[in-house]
PDB file of C-alpha atoms and ligand atoms in Angstrom:
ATOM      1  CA  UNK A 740     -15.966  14.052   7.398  1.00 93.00           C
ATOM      2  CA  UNK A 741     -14.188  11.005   7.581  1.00 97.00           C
ATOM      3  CA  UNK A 742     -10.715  10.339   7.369  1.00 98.00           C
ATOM      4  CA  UNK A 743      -8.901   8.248   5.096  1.00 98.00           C
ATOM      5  CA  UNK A 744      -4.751   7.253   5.759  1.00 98.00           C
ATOM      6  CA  UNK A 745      -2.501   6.839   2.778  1.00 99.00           C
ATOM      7  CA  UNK A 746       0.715   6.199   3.359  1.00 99.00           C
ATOM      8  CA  UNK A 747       3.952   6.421   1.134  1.00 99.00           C
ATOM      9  CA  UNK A 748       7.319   5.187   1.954  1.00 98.00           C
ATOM     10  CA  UNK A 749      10.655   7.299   2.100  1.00 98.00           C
ATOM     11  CA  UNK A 750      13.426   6.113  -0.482  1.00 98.00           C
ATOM     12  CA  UNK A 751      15.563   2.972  -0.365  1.00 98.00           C
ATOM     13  CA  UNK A 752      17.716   0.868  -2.207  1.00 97.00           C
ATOM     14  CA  UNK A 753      20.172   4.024  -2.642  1.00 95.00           C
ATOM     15  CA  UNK A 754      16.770   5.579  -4.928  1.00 96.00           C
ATOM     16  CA  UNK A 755      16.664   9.294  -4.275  1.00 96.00           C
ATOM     17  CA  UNK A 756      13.080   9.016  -4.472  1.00 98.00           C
ATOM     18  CA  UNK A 757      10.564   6.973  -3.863  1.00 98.00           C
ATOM     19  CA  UNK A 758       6.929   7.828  -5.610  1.00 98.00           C
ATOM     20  CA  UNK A 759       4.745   6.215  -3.141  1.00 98.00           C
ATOM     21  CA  UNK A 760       6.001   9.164  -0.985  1.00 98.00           C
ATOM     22  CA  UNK A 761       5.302  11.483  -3.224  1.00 98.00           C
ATOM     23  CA  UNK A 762       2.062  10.069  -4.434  1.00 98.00           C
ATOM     24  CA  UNK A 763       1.202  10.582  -0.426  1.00 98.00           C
ATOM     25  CA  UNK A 764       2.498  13.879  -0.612  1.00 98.00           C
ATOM     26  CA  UNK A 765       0.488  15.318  -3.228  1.00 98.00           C
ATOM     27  CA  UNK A 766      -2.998  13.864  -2.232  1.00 98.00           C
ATOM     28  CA  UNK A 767      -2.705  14.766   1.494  1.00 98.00           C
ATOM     29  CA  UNK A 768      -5.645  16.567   2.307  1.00 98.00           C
ATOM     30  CA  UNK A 769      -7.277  16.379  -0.750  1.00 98.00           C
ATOM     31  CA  UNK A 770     -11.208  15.250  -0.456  1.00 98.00           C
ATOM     32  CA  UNK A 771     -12.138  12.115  -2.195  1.00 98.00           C
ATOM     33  CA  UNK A 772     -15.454  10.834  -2.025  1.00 97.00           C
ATOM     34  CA  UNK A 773     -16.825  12.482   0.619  1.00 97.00           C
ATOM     35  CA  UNK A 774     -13.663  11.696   2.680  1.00 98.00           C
ATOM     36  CA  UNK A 775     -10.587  13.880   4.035  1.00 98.00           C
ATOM     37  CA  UNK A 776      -6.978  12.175   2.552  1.00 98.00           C
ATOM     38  CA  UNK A 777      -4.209  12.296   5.123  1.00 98.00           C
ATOM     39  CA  UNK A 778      -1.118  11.853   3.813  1.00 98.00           C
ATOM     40  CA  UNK A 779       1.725  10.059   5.646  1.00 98.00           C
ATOM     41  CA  UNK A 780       5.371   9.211   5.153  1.00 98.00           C
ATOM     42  CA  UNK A 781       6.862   5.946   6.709  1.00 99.00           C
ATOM     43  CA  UNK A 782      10.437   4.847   7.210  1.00 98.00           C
ATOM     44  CA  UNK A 783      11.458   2.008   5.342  1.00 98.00           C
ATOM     45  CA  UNK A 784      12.507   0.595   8.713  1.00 98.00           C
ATOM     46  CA  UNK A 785      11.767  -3.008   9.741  1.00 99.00           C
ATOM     47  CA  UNK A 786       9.624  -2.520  13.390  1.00 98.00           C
ATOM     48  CA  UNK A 787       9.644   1.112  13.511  1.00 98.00           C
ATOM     49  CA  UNK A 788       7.409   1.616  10.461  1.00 99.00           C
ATOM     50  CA  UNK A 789       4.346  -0.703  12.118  1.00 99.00           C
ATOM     51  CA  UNK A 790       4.851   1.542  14.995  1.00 98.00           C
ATOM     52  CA  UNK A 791       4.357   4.595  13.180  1.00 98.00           C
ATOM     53  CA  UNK A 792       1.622   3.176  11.162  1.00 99.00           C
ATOM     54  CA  UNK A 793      -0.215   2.320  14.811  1.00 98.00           C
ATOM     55  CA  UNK A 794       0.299   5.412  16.029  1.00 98.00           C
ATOM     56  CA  UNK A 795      -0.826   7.349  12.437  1.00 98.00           C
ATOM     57  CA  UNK A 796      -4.244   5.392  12.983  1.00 98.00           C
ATOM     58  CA  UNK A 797      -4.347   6.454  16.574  1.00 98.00           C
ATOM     59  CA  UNK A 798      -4.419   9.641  15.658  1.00 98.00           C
ATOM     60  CA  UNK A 799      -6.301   9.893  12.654  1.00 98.00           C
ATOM     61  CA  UNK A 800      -9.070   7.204  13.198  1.00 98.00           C
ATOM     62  CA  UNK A 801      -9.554   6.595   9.470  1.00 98.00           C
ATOM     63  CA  UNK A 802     -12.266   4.086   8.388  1.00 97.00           C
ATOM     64  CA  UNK A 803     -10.115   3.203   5.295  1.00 98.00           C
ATOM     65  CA  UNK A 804      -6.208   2.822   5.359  1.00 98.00           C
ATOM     66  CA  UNK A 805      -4.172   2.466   2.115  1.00 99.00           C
ATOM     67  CA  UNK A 806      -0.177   1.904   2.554  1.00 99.00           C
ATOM     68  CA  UNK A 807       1.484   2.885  -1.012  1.00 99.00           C
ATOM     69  CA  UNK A 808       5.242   1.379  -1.806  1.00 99.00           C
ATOM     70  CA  UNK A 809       7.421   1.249  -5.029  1.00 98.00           C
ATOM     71  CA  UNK A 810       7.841  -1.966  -6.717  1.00 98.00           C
ATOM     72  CA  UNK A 811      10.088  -1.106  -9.117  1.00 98.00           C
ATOM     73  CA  UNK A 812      10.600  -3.631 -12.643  1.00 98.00           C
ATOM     74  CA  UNK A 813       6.651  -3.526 -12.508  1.00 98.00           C
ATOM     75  CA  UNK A 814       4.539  -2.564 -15.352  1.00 98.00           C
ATOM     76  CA  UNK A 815       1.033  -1.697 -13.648  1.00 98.00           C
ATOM     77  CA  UNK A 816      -0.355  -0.518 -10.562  1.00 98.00           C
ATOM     78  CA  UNK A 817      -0.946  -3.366  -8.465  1.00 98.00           C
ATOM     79  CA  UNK A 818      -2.846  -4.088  -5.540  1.00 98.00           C
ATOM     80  CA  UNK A 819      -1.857  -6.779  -3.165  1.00 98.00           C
ATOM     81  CA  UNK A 820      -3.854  -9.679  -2.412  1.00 98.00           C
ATOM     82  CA  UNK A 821      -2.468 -11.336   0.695  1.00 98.00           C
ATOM     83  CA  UNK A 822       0.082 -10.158   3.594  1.00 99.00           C
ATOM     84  CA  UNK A 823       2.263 -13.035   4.667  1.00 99.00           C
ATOM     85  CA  UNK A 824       4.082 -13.082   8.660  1.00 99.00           C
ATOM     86  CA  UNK A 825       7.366 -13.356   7.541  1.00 98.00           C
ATOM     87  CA  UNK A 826      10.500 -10.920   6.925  1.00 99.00           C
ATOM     88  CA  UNK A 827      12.727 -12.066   4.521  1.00 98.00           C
ATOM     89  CA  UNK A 828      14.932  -9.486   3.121  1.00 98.00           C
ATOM     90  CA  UNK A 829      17.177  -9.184   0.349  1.00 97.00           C
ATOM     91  CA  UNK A 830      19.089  -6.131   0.835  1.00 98.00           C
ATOM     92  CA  UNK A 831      19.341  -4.152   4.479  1.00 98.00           C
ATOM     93  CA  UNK A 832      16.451  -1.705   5.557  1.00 98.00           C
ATOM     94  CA  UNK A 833      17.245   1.933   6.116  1.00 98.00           C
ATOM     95  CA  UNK A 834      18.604   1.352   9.244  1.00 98.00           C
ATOM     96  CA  UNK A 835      21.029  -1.534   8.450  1.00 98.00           C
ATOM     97  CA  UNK A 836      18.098  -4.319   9.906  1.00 98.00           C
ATOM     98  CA  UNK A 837      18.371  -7.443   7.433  1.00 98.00           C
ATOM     99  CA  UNK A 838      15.937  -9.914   9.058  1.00 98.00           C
ATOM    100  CA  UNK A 839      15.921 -13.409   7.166  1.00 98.00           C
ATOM    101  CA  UNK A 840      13.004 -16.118   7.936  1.00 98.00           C
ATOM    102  CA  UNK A 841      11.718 -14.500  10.642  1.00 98.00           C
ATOM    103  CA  UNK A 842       8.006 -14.062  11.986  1.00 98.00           C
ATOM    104  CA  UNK A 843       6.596 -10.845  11.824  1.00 98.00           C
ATOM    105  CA  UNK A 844       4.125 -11.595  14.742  1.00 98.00           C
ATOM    106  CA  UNK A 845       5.053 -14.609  16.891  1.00 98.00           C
ATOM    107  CA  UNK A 846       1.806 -16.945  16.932  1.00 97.00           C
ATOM    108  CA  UNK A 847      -0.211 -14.923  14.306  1.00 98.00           C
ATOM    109  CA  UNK A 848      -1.717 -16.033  11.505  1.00 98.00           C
ATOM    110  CA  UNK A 849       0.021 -17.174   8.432  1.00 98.00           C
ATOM    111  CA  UNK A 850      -1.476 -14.906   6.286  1.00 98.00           C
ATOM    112  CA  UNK A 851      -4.305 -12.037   5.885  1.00 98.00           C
ATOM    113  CA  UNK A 852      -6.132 -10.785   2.658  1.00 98.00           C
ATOM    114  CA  UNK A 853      -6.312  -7.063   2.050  1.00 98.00           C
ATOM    115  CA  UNK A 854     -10.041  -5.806   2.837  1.00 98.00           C
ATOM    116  CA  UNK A 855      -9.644  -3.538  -0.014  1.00 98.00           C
ATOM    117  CA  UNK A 856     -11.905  -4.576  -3.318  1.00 98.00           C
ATOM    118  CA  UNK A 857      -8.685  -5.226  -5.515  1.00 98.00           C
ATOM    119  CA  UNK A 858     -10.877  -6.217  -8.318  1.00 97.00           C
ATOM    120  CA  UNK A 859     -12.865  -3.589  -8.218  1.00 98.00           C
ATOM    121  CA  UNK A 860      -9.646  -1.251  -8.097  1.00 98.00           C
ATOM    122  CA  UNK A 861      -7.857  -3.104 -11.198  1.00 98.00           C
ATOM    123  CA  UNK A 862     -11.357  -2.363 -13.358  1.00 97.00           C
ATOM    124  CA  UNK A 863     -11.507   1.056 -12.726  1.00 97.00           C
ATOM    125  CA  UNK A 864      -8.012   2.073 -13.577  1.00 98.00           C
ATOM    126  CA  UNK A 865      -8.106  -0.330 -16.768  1.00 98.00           C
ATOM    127  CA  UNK A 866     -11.362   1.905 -17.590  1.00 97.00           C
ATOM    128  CA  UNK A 867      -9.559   4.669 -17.129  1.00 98.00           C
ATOM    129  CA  UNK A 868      -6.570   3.256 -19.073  1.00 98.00           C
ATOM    130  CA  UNK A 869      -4.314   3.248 -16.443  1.00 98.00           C
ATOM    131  CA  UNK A 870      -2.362  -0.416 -16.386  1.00 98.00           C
ATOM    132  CA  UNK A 871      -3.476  -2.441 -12.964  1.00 98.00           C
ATOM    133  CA  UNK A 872      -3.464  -5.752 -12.132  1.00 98.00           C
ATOM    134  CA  UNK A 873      -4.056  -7.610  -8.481  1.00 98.00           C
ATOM    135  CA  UNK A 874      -0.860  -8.985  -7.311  1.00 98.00           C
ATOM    136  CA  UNK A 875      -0.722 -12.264  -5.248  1.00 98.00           C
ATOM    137  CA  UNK A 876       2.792 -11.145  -2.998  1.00 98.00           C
ATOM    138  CA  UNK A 877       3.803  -8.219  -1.995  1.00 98.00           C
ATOM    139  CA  UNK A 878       7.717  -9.389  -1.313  1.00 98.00           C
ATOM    140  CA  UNK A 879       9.000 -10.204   2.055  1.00 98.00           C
ATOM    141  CA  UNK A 880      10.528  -6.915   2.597  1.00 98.00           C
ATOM    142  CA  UNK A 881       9.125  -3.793   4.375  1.00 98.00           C
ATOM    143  CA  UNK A 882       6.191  -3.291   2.402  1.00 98.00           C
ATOM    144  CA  UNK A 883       4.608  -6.751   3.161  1.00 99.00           C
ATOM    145  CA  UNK A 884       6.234  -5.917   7.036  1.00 99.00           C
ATOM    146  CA  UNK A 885       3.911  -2.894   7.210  1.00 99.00           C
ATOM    147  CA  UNK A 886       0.968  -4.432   5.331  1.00 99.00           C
ATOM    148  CA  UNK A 887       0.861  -7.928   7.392  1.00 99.00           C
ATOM    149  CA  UNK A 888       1.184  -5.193  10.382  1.00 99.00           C
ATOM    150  CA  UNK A 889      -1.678  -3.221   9.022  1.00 99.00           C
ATOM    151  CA  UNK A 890      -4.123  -6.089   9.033  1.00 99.00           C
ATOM    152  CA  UNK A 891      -2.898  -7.395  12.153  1.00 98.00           C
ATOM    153  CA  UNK A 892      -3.834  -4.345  13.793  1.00 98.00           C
ATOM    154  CA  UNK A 893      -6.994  -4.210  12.079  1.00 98.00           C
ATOM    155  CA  UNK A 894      -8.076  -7.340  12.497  1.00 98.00           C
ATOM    156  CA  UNK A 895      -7.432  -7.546  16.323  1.00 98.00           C
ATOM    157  CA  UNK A 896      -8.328  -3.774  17.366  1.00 98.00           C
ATOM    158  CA  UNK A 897     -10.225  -2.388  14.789  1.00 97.00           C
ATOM    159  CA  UNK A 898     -12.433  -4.373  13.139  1.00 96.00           C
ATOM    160  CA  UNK A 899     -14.700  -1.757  11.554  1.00 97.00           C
ATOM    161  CA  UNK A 900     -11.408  -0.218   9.496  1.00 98.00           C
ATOM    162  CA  UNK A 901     -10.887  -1.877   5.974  1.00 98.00           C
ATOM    163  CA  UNK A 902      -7.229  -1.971   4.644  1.00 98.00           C
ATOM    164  CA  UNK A 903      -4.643  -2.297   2.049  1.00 99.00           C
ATOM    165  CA  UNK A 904      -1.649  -2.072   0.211  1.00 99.00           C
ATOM    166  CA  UNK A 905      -1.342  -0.823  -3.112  1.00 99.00           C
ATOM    167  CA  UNK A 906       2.360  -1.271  -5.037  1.00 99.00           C
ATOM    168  CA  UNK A 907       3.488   1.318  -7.962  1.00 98.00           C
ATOM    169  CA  UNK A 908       5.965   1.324 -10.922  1.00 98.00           C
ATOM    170  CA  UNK A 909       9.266   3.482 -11.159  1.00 98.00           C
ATOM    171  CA  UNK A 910       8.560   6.819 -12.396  1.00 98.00           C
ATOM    172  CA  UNK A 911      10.455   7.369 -15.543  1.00 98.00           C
ATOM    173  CA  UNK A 912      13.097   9.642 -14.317  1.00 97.00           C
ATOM    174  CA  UNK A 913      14.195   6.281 -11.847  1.00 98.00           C
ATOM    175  CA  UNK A 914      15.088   3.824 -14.545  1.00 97.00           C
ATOM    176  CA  UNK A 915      16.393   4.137 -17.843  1.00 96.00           C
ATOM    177  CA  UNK A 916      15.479   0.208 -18.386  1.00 98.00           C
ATOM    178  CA  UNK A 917      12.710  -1.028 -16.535  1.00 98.00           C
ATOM    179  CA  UNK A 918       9.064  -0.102 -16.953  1.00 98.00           C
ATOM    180  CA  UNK A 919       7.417   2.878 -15.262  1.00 98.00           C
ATOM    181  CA  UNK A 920       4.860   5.213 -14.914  1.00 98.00           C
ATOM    182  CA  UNK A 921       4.536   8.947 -15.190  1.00 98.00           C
ATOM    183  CA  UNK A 922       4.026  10.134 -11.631  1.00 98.00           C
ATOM    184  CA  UNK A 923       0.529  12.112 -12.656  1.00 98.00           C
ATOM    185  CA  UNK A 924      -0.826   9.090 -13.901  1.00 98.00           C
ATOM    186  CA  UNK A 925       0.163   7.456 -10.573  1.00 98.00           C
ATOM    187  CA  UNK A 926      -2.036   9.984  -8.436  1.00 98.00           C
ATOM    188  CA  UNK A 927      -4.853   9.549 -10.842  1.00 98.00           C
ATOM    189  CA  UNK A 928      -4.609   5.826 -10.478  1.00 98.00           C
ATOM    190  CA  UNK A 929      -4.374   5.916  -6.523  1.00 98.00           C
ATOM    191  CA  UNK A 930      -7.418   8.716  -6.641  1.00 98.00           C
ATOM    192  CA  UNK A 931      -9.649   6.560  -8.628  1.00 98.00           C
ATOM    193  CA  UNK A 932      -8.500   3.524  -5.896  1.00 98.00           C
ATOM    194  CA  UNK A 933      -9.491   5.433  -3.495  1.00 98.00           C
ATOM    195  CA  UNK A 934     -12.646   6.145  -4.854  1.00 98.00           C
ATOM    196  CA  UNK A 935     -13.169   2.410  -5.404  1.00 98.00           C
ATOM    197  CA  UNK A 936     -12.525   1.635  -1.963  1.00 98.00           C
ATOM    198  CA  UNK A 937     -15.549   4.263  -0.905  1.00 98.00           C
ATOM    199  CA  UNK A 938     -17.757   2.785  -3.518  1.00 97.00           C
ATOM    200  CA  UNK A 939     -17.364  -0.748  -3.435  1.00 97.00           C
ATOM    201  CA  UNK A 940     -17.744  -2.426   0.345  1.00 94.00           C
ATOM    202  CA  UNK A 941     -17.284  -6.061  -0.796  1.00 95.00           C
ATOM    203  CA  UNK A 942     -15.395  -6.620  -4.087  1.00 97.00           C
ATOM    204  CA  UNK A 943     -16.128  -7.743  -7.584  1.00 95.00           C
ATOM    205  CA  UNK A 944     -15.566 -10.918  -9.439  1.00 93.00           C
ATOM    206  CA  UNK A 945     -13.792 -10.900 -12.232  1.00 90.00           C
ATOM    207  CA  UNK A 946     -11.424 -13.362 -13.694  1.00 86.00           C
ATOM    208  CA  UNK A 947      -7.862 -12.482 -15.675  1.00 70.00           C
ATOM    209  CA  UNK A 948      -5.386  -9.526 -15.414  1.00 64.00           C
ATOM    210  CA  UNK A 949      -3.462 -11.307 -12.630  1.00 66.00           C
ATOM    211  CA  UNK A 950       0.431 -10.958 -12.072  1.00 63.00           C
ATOM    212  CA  UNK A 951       2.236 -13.189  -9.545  1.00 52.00           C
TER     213      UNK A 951
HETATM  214  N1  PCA B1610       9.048  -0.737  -1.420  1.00 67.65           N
HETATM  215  C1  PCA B1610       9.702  -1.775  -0.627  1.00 67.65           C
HETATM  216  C2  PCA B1610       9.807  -1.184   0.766  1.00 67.65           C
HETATM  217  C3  PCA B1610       9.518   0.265   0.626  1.00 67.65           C
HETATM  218  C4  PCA B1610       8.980   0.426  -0.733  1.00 67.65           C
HETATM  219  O1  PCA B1610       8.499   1.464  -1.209  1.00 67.65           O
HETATM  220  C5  PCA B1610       8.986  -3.115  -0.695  1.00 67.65           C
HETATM  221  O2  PCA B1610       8.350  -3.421  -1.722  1.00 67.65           O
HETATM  222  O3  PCA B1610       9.072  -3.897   0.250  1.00 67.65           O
END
């Protein structure tokens, strides 16, 4: 059985929680579509969390890798179109790192699409009445850091591998004013992506349901 990586990130921001951890947590090991889930936390550390991320991949030799994070003051589960090589942040990383304008990889490309079917992904969960919609940035913080790093690595080492990020709400107990999601509905939403992924090899095309 083949392996699948999904990967959550550890709180930041002062959050005590983060869900794409938890999301991670609770569908490590689980078997989706013919596939073993491995579950993985990463530091929301600038550097170090591409390392890990290398290294998880090394070791787990997935043929599908799917890097959760929280995008909290969204409504829907979004997955990210495009990974941009640039850090840019607005507030320090978990270990004080606050890198402004700066490449991610010296010389590499601009930009890389995900190699996830997005599309496909933002039907299913609508079917299933779960609120989706693609996303055309991920942010210039650590979650784009890790997902430009993702297809970096993919692109130049593993070609065979397809690749993603997906962002999720708050969960309610995290905001008393912004939108969010109850967690349960956010590990149906990222089981059913999942599932997509396994399903669909190239993606769909459908027009609408687009945030920027
Ligand atoms: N969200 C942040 C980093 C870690 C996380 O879960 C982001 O969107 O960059």
């Amino acid at each position: 059985m083949r392996n699948i990586l999904l990967t959550g990130f550890e709180p930041f921001d002062g959050q005590a929680l983060n869900p794409s951890e938890e999301i991670a947590r609770e569908i490590n090991d689980a078997k989706i579509a013919r596939h073993r889930v491995v579950g993985a936390l990463l530091p929301c550390v600038f550097g170090t969390a591409i390392k890990e991320l290398k290294h998880l991949i090394k070791l787990h030799d997935p043929d599908l890798v799917i890097c959760l994070g929280q995008a909290g003051g969204r409504a829907e589960i979004t997955p990210e179109r495009v990974a941009i090589n640039i850090d840019d942040a607005r507030i320090p990383d978990n270990a004080g790192q606050q890198p402004v304008d700066k490449p991610i990889v010296k010389d590499g490309p601009v930009a890389y699409f995900s190699t996830l079917p997005i599309k496909a992904i933002v039907q299913e969960l609508r079917k299933h009445d779960i609120p989706a919609a693609v996303s055309q940035t991920a942010g210039t913080f650590v979650c784009n850091h890790v997902f430009y790093g993702l297809m970096h690595e993919l692109s130049t080492h593993r070609a065979d591998v397809r690749g993603g990020f997906i962002h999720v709400p708050f969960v309610p107990e995290q905001t008393t004013d912004k939108p969010s999601l109850p967690f349960e509905k956010m590990t149906e939403a990222v089981r059913l992506a999942i599932a997509t992924c396994v399903d669909y090899r190239r993606d769909i095309k459908s027009a609408g349901g687009q945030v920027s």
